[in-house]
Tab-separated table of C-alpha atoms and ligand atoms in Angstrom:
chain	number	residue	atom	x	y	z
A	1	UNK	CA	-8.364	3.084	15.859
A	2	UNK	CA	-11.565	2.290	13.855
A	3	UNK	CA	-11.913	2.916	9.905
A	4	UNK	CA	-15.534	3.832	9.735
A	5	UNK	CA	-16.719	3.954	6.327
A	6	UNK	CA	-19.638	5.274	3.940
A	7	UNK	CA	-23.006	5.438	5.591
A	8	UNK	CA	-21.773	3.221	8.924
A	9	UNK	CA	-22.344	0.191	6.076
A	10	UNK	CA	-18.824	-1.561	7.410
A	11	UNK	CA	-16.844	-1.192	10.032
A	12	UNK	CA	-13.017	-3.032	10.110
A	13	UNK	CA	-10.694	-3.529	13.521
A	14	UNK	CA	-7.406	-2.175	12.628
A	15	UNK	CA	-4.811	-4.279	11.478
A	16	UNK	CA	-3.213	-6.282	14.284
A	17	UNK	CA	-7.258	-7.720	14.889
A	18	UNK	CA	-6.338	-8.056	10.895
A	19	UNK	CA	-9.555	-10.798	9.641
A	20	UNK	CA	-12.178	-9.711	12.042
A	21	UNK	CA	-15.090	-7.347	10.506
A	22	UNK	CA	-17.628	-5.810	11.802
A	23	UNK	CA	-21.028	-5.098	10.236
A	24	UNK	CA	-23.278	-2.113	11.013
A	25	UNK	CA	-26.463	-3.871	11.166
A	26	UNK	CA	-28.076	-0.344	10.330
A	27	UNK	CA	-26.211	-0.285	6.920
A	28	UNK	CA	-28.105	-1.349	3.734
A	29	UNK	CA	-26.797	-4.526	3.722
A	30	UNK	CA	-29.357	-6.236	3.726
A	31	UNK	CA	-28.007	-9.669	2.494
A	32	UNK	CA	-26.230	-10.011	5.756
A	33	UNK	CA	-27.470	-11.571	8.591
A	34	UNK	CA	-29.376	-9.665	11.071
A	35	UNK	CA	-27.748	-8.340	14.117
A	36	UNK	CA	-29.833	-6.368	16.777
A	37	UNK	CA	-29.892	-2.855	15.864
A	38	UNK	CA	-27.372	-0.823	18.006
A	39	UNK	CA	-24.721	-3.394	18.487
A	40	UNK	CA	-22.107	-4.263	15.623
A	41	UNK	CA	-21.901	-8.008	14.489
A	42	UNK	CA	-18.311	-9.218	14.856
A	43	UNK	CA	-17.074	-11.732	11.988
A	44	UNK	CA	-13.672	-13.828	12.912
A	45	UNK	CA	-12.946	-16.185	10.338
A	46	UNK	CA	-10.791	-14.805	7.129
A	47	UNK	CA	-13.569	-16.904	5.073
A	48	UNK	CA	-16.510	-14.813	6.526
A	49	UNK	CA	-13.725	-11.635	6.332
A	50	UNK	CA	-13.672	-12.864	2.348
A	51	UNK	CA	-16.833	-13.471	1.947
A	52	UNK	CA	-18.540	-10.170	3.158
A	53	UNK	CA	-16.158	-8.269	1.645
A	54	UNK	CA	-17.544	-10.011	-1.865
A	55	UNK	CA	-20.245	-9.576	-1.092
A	56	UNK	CA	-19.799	-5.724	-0.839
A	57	UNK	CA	-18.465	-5.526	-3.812
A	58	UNK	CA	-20.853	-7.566	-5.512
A	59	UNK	CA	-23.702	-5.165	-4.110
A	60	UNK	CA	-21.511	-2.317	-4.879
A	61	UNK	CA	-21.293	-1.520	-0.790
A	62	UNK	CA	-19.147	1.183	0.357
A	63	UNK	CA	-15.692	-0.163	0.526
A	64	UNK	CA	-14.775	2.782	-1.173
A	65	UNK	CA	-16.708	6.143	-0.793
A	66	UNK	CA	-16.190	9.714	-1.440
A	67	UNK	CA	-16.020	12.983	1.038
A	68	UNK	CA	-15.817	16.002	-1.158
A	69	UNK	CA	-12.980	14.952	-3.775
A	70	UNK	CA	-11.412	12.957	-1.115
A	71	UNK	CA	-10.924	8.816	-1.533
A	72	UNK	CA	-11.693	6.815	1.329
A	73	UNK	CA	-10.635	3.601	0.312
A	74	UNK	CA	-10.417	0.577	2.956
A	75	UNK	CA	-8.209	-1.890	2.158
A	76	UNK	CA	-9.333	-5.254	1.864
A	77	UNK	CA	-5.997	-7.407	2.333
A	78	UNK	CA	-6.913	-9.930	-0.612
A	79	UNK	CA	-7.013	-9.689	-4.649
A	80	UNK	CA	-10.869	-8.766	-5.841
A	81	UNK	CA	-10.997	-10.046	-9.448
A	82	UNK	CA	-11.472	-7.116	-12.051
A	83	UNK	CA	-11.535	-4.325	-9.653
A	84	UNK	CA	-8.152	-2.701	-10.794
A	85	UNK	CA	-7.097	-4.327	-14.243
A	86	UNK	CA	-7.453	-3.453	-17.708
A	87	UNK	CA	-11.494	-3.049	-18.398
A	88	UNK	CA	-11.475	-0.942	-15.214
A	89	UNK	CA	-8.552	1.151	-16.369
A	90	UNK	CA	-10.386	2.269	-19.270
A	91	UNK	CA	-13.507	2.568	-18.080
A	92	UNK	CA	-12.792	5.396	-15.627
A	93	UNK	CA	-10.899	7.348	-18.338
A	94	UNK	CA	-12.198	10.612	-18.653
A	95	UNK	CA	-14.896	10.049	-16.520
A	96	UNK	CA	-15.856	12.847	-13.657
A	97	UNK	CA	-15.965	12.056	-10.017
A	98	UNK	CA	-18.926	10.257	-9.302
A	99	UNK	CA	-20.081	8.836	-12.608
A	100	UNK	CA	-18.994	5.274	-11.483
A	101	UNK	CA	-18.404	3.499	-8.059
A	102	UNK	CA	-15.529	5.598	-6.535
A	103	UNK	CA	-12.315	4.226	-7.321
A	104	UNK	CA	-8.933	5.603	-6.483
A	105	UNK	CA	-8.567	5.663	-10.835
A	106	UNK	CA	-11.374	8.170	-10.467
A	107	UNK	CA	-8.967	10.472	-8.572
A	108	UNK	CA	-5.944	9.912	-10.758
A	109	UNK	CA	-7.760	10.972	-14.112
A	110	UNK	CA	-9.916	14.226	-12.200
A	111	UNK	CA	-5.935	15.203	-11.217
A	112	UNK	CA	-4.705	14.441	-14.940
A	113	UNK	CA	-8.012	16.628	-16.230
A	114	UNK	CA	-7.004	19.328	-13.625
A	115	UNK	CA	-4.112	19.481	-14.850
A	116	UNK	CA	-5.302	19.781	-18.006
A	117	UNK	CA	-7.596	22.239	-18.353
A	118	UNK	CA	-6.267	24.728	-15.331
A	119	UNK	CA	-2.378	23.820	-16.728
A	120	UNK	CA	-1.377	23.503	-13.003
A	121	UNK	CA	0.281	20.838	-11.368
A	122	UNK	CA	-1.482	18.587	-9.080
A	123	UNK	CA	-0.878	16.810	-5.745
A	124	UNK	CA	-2.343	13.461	-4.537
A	125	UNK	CA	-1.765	12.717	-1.177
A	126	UNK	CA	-1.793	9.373	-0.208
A	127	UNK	CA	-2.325	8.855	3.718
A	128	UNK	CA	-3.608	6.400	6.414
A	129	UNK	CA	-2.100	4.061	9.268
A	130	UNK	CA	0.489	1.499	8.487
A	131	UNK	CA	-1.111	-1.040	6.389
A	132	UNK	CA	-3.942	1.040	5.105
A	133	UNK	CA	-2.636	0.362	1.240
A	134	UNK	CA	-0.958	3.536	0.517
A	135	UNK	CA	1.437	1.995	-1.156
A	136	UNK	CA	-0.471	0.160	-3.251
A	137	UNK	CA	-2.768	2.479	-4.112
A	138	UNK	CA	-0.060	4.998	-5.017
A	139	UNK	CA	1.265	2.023	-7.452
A	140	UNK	CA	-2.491	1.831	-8.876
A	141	UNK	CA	-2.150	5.465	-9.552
A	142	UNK	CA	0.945	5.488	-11.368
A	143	UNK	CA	-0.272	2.335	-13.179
A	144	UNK	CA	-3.487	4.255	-13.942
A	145	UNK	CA	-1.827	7.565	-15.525
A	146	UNK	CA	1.128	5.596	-17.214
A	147	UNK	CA	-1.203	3.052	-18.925
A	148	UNK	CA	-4.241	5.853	-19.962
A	149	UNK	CA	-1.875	9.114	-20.886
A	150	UNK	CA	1.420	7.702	-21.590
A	151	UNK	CA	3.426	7.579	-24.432
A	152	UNK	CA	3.690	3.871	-24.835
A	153	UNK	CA	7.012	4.096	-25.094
A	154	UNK	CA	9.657	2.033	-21.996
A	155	UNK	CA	9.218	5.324	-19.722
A	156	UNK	CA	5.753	3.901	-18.927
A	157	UNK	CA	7.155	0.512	-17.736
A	158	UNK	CA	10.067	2.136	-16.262
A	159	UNK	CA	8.225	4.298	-13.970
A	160	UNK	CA	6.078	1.333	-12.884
A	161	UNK	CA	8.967	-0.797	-12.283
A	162	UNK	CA	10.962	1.565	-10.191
A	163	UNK	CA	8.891	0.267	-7.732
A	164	UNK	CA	9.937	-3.083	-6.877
A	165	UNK	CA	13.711	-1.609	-6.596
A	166	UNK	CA	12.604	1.177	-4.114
A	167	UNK	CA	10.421	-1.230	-1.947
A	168	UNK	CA	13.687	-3.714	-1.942
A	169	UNK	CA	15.837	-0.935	-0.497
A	170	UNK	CA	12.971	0.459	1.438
A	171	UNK	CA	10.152	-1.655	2.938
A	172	UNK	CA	10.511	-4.289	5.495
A	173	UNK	CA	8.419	-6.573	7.432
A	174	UNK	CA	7.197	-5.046	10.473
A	175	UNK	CA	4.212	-6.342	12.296
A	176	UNK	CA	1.476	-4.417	10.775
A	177	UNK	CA	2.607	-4.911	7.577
A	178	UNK	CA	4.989	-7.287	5.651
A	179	UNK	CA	5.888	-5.308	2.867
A	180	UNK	CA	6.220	-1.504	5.435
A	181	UNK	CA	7.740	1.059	3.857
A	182	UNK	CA	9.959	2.703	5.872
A	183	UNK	CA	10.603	5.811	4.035
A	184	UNK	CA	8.808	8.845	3.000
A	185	UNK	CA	8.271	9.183	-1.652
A	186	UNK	CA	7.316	12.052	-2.627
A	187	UNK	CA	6.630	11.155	-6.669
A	188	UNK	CA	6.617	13.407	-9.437
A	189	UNK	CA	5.357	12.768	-13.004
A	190	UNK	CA	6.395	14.999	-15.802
A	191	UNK	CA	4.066	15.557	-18.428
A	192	UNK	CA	5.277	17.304	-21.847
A	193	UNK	CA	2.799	19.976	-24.048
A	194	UNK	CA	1.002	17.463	-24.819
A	195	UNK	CA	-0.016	15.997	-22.085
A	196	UNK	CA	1.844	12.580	-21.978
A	197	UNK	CA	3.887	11.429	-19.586
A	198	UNK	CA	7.987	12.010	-20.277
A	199	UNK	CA	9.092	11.249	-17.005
A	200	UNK	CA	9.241	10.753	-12.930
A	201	UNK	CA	11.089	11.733	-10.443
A	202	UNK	CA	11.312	10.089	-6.773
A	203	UNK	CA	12.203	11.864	-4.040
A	204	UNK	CA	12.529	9.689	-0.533
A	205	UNK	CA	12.621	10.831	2.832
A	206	UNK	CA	13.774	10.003	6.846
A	207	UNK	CA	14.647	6.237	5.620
A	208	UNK	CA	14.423	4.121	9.172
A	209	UNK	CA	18.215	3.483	8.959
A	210	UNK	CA	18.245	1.998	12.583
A	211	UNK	CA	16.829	-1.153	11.473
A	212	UNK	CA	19.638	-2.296	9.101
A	213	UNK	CA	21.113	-3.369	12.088
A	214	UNK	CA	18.455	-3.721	14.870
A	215	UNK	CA	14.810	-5.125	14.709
A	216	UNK	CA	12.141	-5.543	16.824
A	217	UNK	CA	11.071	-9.017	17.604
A	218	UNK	CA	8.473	-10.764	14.527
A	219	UNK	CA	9.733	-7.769	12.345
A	220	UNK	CA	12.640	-8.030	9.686
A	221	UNK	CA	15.476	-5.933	7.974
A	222	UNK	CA	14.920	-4.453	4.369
A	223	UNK	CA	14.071	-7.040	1.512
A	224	UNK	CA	17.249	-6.496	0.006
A	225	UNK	CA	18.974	-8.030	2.533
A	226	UNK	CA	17.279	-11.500	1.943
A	227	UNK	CA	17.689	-11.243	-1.376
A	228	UNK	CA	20.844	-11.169	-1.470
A	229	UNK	CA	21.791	-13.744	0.673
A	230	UNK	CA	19.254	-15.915	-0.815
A	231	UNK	CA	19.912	-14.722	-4.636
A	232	UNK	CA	23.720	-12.917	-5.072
A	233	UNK	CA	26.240	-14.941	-7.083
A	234	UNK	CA	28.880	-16.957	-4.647
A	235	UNK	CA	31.934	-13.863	-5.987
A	236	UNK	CA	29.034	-11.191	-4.334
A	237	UNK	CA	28.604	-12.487	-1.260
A	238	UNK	CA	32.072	-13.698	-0.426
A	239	UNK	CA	32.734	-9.760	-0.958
A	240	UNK	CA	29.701	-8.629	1.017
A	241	UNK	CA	30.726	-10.997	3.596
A	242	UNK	CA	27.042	-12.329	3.478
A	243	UNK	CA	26.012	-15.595	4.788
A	244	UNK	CA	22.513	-16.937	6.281
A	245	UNK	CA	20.334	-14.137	6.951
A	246	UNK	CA	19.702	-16.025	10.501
A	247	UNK	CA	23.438	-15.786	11.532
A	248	UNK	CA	22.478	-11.783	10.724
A	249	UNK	CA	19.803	-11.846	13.180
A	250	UNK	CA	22.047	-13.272	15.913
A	251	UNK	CA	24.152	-10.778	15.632
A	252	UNK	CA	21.874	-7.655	15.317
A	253	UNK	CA	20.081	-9.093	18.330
A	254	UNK	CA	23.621	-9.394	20.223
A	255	UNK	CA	23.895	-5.766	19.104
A	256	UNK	CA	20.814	-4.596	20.548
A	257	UNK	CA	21.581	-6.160	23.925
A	258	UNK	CA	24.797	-4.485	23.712
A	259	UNK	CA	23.004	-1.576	22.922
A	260	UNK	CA	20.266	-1.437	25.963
A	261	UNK	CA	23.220	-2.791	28.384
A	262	UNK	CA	25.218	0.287	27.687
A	263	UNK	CA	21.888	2.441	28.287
A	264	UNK	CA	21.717	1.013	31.726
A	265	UNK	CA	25.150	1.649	32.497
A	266	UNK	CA	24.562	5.294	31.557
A	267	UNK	CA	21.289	5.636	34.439
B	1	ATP	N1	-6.409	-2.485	-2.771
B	1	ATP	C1	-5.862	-3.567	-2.248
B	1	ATP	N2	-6.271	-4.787	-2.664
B	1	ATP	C2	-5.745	-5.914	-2.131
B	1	ATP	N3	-4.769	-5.926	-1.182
B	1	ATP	C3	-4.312	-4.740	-0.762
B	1	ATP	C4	-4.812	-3.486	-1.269
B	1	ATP	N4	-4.174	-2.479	-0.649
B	1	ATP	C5	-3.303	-3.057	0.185
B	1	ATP	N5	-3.375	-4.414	0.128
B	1	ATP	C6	-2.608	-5.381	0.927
B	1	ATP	O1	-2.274	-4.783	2.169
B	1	ATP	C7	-0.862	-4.753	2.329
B	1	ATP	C8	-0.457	-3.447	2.995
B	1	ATP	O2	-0.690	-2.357	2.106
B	1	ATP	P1	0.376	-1.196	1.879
B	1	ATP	O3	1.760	-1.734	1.915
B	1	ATP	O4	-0.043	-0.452	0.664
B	1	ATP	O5	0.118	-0.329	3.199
B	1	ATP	P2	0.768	1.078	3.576
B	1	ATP	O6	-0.360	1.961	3.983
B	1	ATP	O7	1.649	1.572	2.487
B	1	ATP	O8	1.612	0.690	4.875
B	1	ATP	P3	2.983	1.325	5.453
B	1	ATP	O9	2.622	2.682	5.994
B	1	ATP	O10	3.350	0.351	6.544
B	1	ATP	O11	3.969	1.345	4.333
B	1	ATP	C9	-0.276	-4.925	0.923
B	1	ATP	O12	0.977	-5.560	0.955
B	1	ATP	C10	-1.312	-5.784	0.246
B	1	ATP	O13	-1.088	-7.149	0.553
């Protein structure tokens, strides 16, 4: 699948092609080098990948554009300085859709004003192919609402950092995306009468359970497995029986022949 964005100004391969980009030569960027109109200009390199995508950004390009109230955000697989810390947190605070470049803090404070004025709750759905950054754009959200309209008391932080714990039990490397998550969160945030945040709920769904103990080749178990064979103290893992996560892999590999063996005895 392609991820055609804005006015045809970028297009990018999906993510196992993950570095190349292609340019529209039709777009409005003009700053790039000419390609003959018609055909798309493939860049390989993750320097040129870097580079254009600065450059987009710098000429406010559409990496991020609007349909209706909808976000279409494309994720650009590296840090771009400023574009999601504090000065950018406050400058989309109470600011309407379309006022500044669209931003996925745009849609979290038009929800919180929703909310607001038509005292109903509100729904952000988050959605794309694996890797697309739903994840971390869901974090940017909660880091958007809990930093503008909370309370500045530890709930803030806490709902932030529920995060890491959730992606230990529940993402994985798979080979679209290192940190997968391989569960379903559905996230609530409780606001009180005066519109600050009091509290969050998480509710997860279909964890992939199968791949605690089998794993497709390049692709790994959940985070918190590693971690605690790397990290536990010497008591834990001589009662979780843990050792090298490689001597893990053997196994679950031993288990999935075992596993495929006994489906060809049952043809
Ligand atoms: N806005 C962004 N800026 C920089 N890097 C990003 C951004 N969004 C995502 N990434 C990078 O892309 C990776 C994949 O994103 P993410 O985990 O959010 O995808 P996902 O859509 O949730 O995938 P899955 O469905 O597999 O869970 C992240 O680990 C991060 O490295």
């Amino acid at each position: 699948m392609i991820v055609d964005i804005g006015a045809d100004a970028l297009t990018i391969e999906p993510l196992h092609q993950r570095g190349k980009v292609c340019v529209n030569p039709r777009s409005h960027l003009h700053l790039l080098p000419p390609a003959p109109l018609g055909q798309l200009k493939l860049y390989e390199s993750t320097k040129e990948f870097k580079e254009i995508i600065l450059l987009c950004v710098e000429n406010d390009a559409l990496l991020r554009t609007y349909v209706a109230n909808i976000l279409i955000a494309v994720n650009p697989y590296f840090d771009i300085p400023n574009l999601y810390g504090p000065e950018a947190i406050k400058s989309y605070k109470g600011k309407s859709l379309g006022t500044l470049p669209p931003h996925v803090y745009a849609i979290a404070d038009k929800a919180y004003r929703d909310m607001k004025v038509l005292k109903m709750s509100q729904s952000i759905i988050v959605s794309g192919e694996s890797g697309a950054g739903k994840t971390e754009n869901t974090k940017f959200v909660l880091r958007y609402l809990t930093t503008t309209y909370g309370t500045g008391q530890d709930i803030d932080e806490r709902i932030v950092e529920a995060n890491p714990l959730l992606e230990a039990f529940g993402n994985a490397k798979t080979v679209r995306n290192n940190n997968s998550s391989r569960f379903g969160k559905f996230v609530e945030i409780h606001f009180n009468e005066k519109v600050q945040i009091v509290g969050g709920f998480v509710s997860h769904y279909l964890l992939e359970k199968s791949r605690i103990c089998v794993q497709s080749s390049d692709e790994r178990n959940y985070h918190i497995f590693y971690r605690l064979c790397a990290g536990a103290t010497e008591d834990l893992k001589k009662k979780l029986r843990l050792d090298s996560p490689d001597h893990f892999r053997v196994r679950a590999q031993i288990l999935h022949l075992y596993v495929q063996s006994c489906g060809e005895k049952n043809k």
